[in-house]
Amino acid sequence: MKRAIRKFVGSLNGPRRYIFYAALVLICIVAICLGIYAQFFYKYSDTDVLMLGNIGSEKNAEEIALLKTKFNELFENKLYNENENISVDKKDYSMNIIYTNYNLVNEDENFYSVNAQIPIINIDSETINDINAKIKNEFYDKAYNIMRKTEGNTVYTVSWVGYVNGDILSLAIKSSLKEEGKAERVGVKTYNYDLKGDKLVSLLDLIDLKQTTPNKVQSTIDSDVKQAYTNAKIIAAEYGTLYERDLSSDIYKVENTQNFFLTQDGNIYIVYAYGNDDYTNEMDIIIF
């Protein structure tokens, strides 16, 4: 092998030899740069040595259980941006890509208490305009109507968390509504957007990004929801009726799942927040 290499190098003459040496030097420089980037800057280097996009490591059951217990702590009205050099057309260049646009804090001790931090995505795009309109209709209009109430007593809170990983922007908004005489209603709505492609991101897109399969994710969903169903039955037998999941519902199919987001740690959360449609604070969280 060494003899063949020496023979090849010896066959080079004139400009060809200089080109060969220049190519070798360039390859070495690129390799060193990639090594430095992987060592000090690429946050998934331990699980994605070749930097192919396999974000995050696979969590064990204990790690996932801990993440679930800390779910509510995620909503700090804060953006985690892992791609600060991303180039996007902002509507307001003095503000972040996601920020609190409406900070509604108001209280009438007789009728309502509102603490709603409602975000906006600061990107000049028709796709984003549609998302922002939905956010306003869903959360701002609700808060505004509550602050006009003159009967009963209502408590309403809204908080959010945003992430930018590579070209993927994820925004999750959590709301809690407690109306007098009714059960608390906790909902979660999420929005996922491809910054470069100017399009919405599906759960299937994130599954591909994670380099797993829809079947594997579907198996995790089915297992987690079935366990939650069983646990709820056990608790209900002793303490009374709880929210009852319909295990045959199509909402649990991967292709129908609406609420999911990608965190700065490379974790993908799927959230079945039943309070989006019913008066309950029950939700199932699947993490992979």
Short mmCIF file of N, CA, C and O in Angstrom, two decimals, residues 104-116 141-158 175-185 279:
data_model
loop_
_atom_site.label_atom_id
_atom_site.label_comp_id
_atom_site.label_asym_id
_atom_site.label_seq_id
_atom_site.Cartn_x
_atom_site.Cartn_y
_atom_site.Cartn_z
N LEU A 104 -51.14 40.78 29.23
CA LEU A 104 -52.41 41.17 29.83
C LEU A 104 -52.46 40.69 31.28
O LEU A 104 -52.61 39.50 31.56
N VAL A 105 -52.30 41.63 32.19
CA VAL A 105 -52.37 41.33 33.62
C VAL A 105 -53.41 42.26 34.21
O VAL A 105 -53.19 43.48 34.30
N ASN A 106 -54.53 41.70 34.61
CA ASN A 106 -55.62 42.52 35.10
C ASN A 106 -56.47 41.70 36.07
O ASN A 106 -56.54 40.47 35.95
N GLU A 107 -57.11 42.39 37.00
CA GLU A 107 -57.88 41.68 38.00
C GLU A 107 -59.03 42.53 38.50
O GLU A 107 -58.90 43.73 38.71
N ASP A 108 -60.16 41.89 38.63
CA ASP A 108 -61.31 42.44 39.33
C ASP A 108 -61.68 41.40 40.38
O ASP A 108 -62.07 40.28 40.04
N GLU A 109 -61.55 41.74 41.63
CA GLU A 109 -61.69 40.75 42.68
C GLU A 109 -63.05 40.08 42.70
O GLU A 109 -63.22 38.99 43.26
N ASN A 110 -64.01 40.68 42.05
CA ASN A 110 -65.35 40.10 42.02
C ASN A 110 -65.59 39.17 40.83
O ASN A 110 -66.40 38.24 40.93
N PHE A 111 -64.88 39.44 39.72
CA PHE A 111 -65.27 38.74 38.51
C PHE A 111 -64.14 37.99 37.78
O PHE A 111 -64.40 36.97 37.16
N TYR A 112 -62.92 38.48 37.83
CA TYR A 112 -61.89 37.81 37.02
C TYR A 112 -60.48 38.13 37.51
O TYR A 112 -60.24 39.12 38.20
N SER A 113 -59.57 37.24 37.10
CA SER A 113 -58.14 37.46 37.27
C SER A 113 -57.47 36.93 36.01
O SER A 113 -57.61 35.75 35.68
N VAL A 114 -56.76 37.81 35.32
CA VAL A 114 -56.13 37.44 34.05
C VAL A 114 -54.63 37.70 34.13
O VAL A 114 -54.20 38.79 34.55
N ASN A 115 -53.85 36.72 33.77
CA ASN A 115 -52.39 36.87 33.66
C ASN A 115 -51.98 36.13 32.39
O ASN A 115 -51.67 34.94 32.42
N ALA A 116 -51.98 36.86 31.28
CA ALA A 116 -51.78 36.23 29.98
C ALA A 116 -50.63 36.87 29.23
O ALA A 116 -50.70 38.04 28.85
N ASP A 141 -58.28 37.16 22.34
CA ASP A 141 -59.73 37.40 22.35
C ASP A 141 -60.38 36.78 23.59
O ASP A 141 -61.30 37.36 24.17
N LYS A 142 -59.89 35.60 23.99
CA LYS A 142 -60.41 34.95 25.20
C LYS A 142 -60.15 35.83 26.42
O LYS A 142 -61.04 36.06 27.24
N ALA A 143 -58.90 36.30 26.57
CA ALA A 143 -58.54 37.14 27.72
C ALA A 143 -59.36 38.43 27.72
O ALA A 143 -59.85 38.87 28.78
N TYR A 144 -59.50 39.04 26.55
CA TYR A 144 -60.24 40.30 26.44
C TYR A 144 -61.70 40.10 26.85
O TYR A 144 -62.28 40.93 27.58
N ASN A 145 -62.31 39.02 26.41
CA ASN A 145 -63.71 38.75 26.76
C ASN A 145 -63.88 38.49 28.25
O ASN A 145 -64.88 38.90 28.85
N ILE A 146 -62.91 37.80 28.84
CA ILE A 146 -62.98 37.52 30.28
C ILE A 146 -62.92 38.83 31.07
O ILE A 146 -63.62 39.01 32.07
N MET A 147 -62.08 39.77 30.60
CA MET A 147 -61.93 41.04 31.32
C MET A 147 -63.16 41.95 31.17
O MET A 147 -63.20 43.03 31.76
N ARG A 148 -64.13 41.51 30.43
CA ARG A 148 -65.38 42.25 30.31
C ARG A 148 -66.51 41.59 31.09
O ARG A 148 -67.66 42.07 31.08
N LYS A 149 -66.21 40.50 31.80
CA LYS A 149 -67.24 39.75 32.51
C LYS A 149 -67.75 40.53 33.72
O LYS A 149 -66.98 41.22 34.40
N THR A 150 -69.03 40.39 33.96
CA THR A 150 -69.64 41.04 35.13
C THR A 150 -70.48 40.06 35.94
O THR A 150 -71.41 40.46 36.65
N GLU A 151 -70.13 38.77 35.80
CA GLU A 151 -70.81 37.76 36.61
C GLU A 151 -69.88 36.56 36.77
O GLU A 151 -68.99 36.33 35.95
N GLY A 152 -70.07 35.82 37.85
CA GLY A 152 -69.21 34.69 38.14
C GLY A 152 -67.80 35.15 38.46
O GLY A 152 -67.52 36.34 38.64
N ASN A 153 -66.90 34.20 38.55
CA ASN A 153 -65.48 34.52 38.78
C ASN A 153 -64.63 33.59 37.92
O ASN A 153 -64.80 32.37 37.97
N THR A 154 -63.73 34.17 37.15
CA THR A 154 -62.93 33.41 36.19
C THR A 154 -61.45 33.75 36.37
O THR A 154 -61.10 34.92 36.50
N VAL A 155 -60.63 32.72 36.35
CA VAL A 155 -59.17 32.88 36.40
C VAL A 155 -58.59 32.32 35.10
O VAL A 155 -58.87 31.17 34.74
N TYR A 156 -57.81 33.15 34.41
CA TYR A 156 -57.27 32.74 33.11
C TYR A 156 -55.78 33.10 33.05
O TYR A 156 -55.39 34.23 33.33
N THR A 157 -54.95 32.12 32.70
CA THR A 157 -53.51 32.35 32.56
C THR A 157 -53.03 31.79 31.22
O THR A 157 -53.56 30.78 30.72
N VAL A 158 -52.03 32.45 30.66
CA VAL A 158 -51.41 32.00 29.41
C VAL A 158 -49.90 32.20 29.53
O VAL A 158 -49.45 33.25 29.98
N SER A 175 -52.44 27.27 28.33
CA SER A 175 -53.45 28.12 28.95
C SER A 175 -54.19 27.35 30.03
O SER A 175 -54.34 26.13 29.97
N SER A 176 -54.65 28.10 31.02
CA SER A 176 -55.45 27.52 32.10
C SER A 176 -56.67 28.40 32.32
O SER A 176 -56.54 29.62 32.50
N LEU A 177 -57.85 27.79 32.29
CA LEU A 177 -59.10 28.51 32.47
C LEU A 177 -59.88 27.86 33.61
O LEU A 177 -60.18 26.67 33.58
N LYS A 178 -60.18 28.67 34.65
CA LYS A 178 -61.00 28.17 35.77
C LYS A 178 -62.20 29.09 35.94
O LYS A 178 -62.08 30.24 36.38
N GLU A 179 -63.33 28.58 35.53
CA GLU A 179 -64.58 29.32 35.65
C GLU A 179 -65.35 28.83 36.87
O GLU A 179 -65.33 27.65 37.20
N GLU A 180 -66.00 29.75 37.52
CA GLU A 180 -66.74 29.41 38.74
C GLU A 180 -67.75 28.29 38.47
O GLU A 180 -68.53 28.34 37.52
N GLY A 181 -67.68 27.25 39.30
CA GLY A 181 -68.61 26.14 39.17
C GLY A 181 -68.21 25.10 38.16
O GLY A 181 -68.95 24.12 37.95
N LYS A 182 -67.06 25.26 37.50
CA LYS A 182 -66.62 24.30 36.49
C LYS A 182 -65.21 23.80 36.79
O LYS A 182 -64.45 24.45 37.53
N ALA A 183 -64.87 22.67 36.23
CA ALA A 183 -63.52 22.12 36.40
C ALA A 183 -62.50 22.97 35.66
O ALA A 183 -62.82 23.65 34.68
N GLU A 184 -61.26 22.95 36.14
CA GLU A 184 -60.19 23.68 35.45
C GLU A 184 -59.97 23.08 34.07
O GLU A 184 -60.00 21.86 33.88
N ARG A 185 -59.70 23.96 33.13
CA ARG A 185 -59.47 23.54 31.75
C ARG A 185 -58.08 23.98 31.33
O ARG A 185 -57.79 25.17 31.24
N TYR A 279 -63.58 20.35 29.66
CA TYR A 279 -63.25 20.94 30.94
C TYR A 279 -62.48 19.92 31.78
O TYR A 279 -63.04 19.18 32.59
#
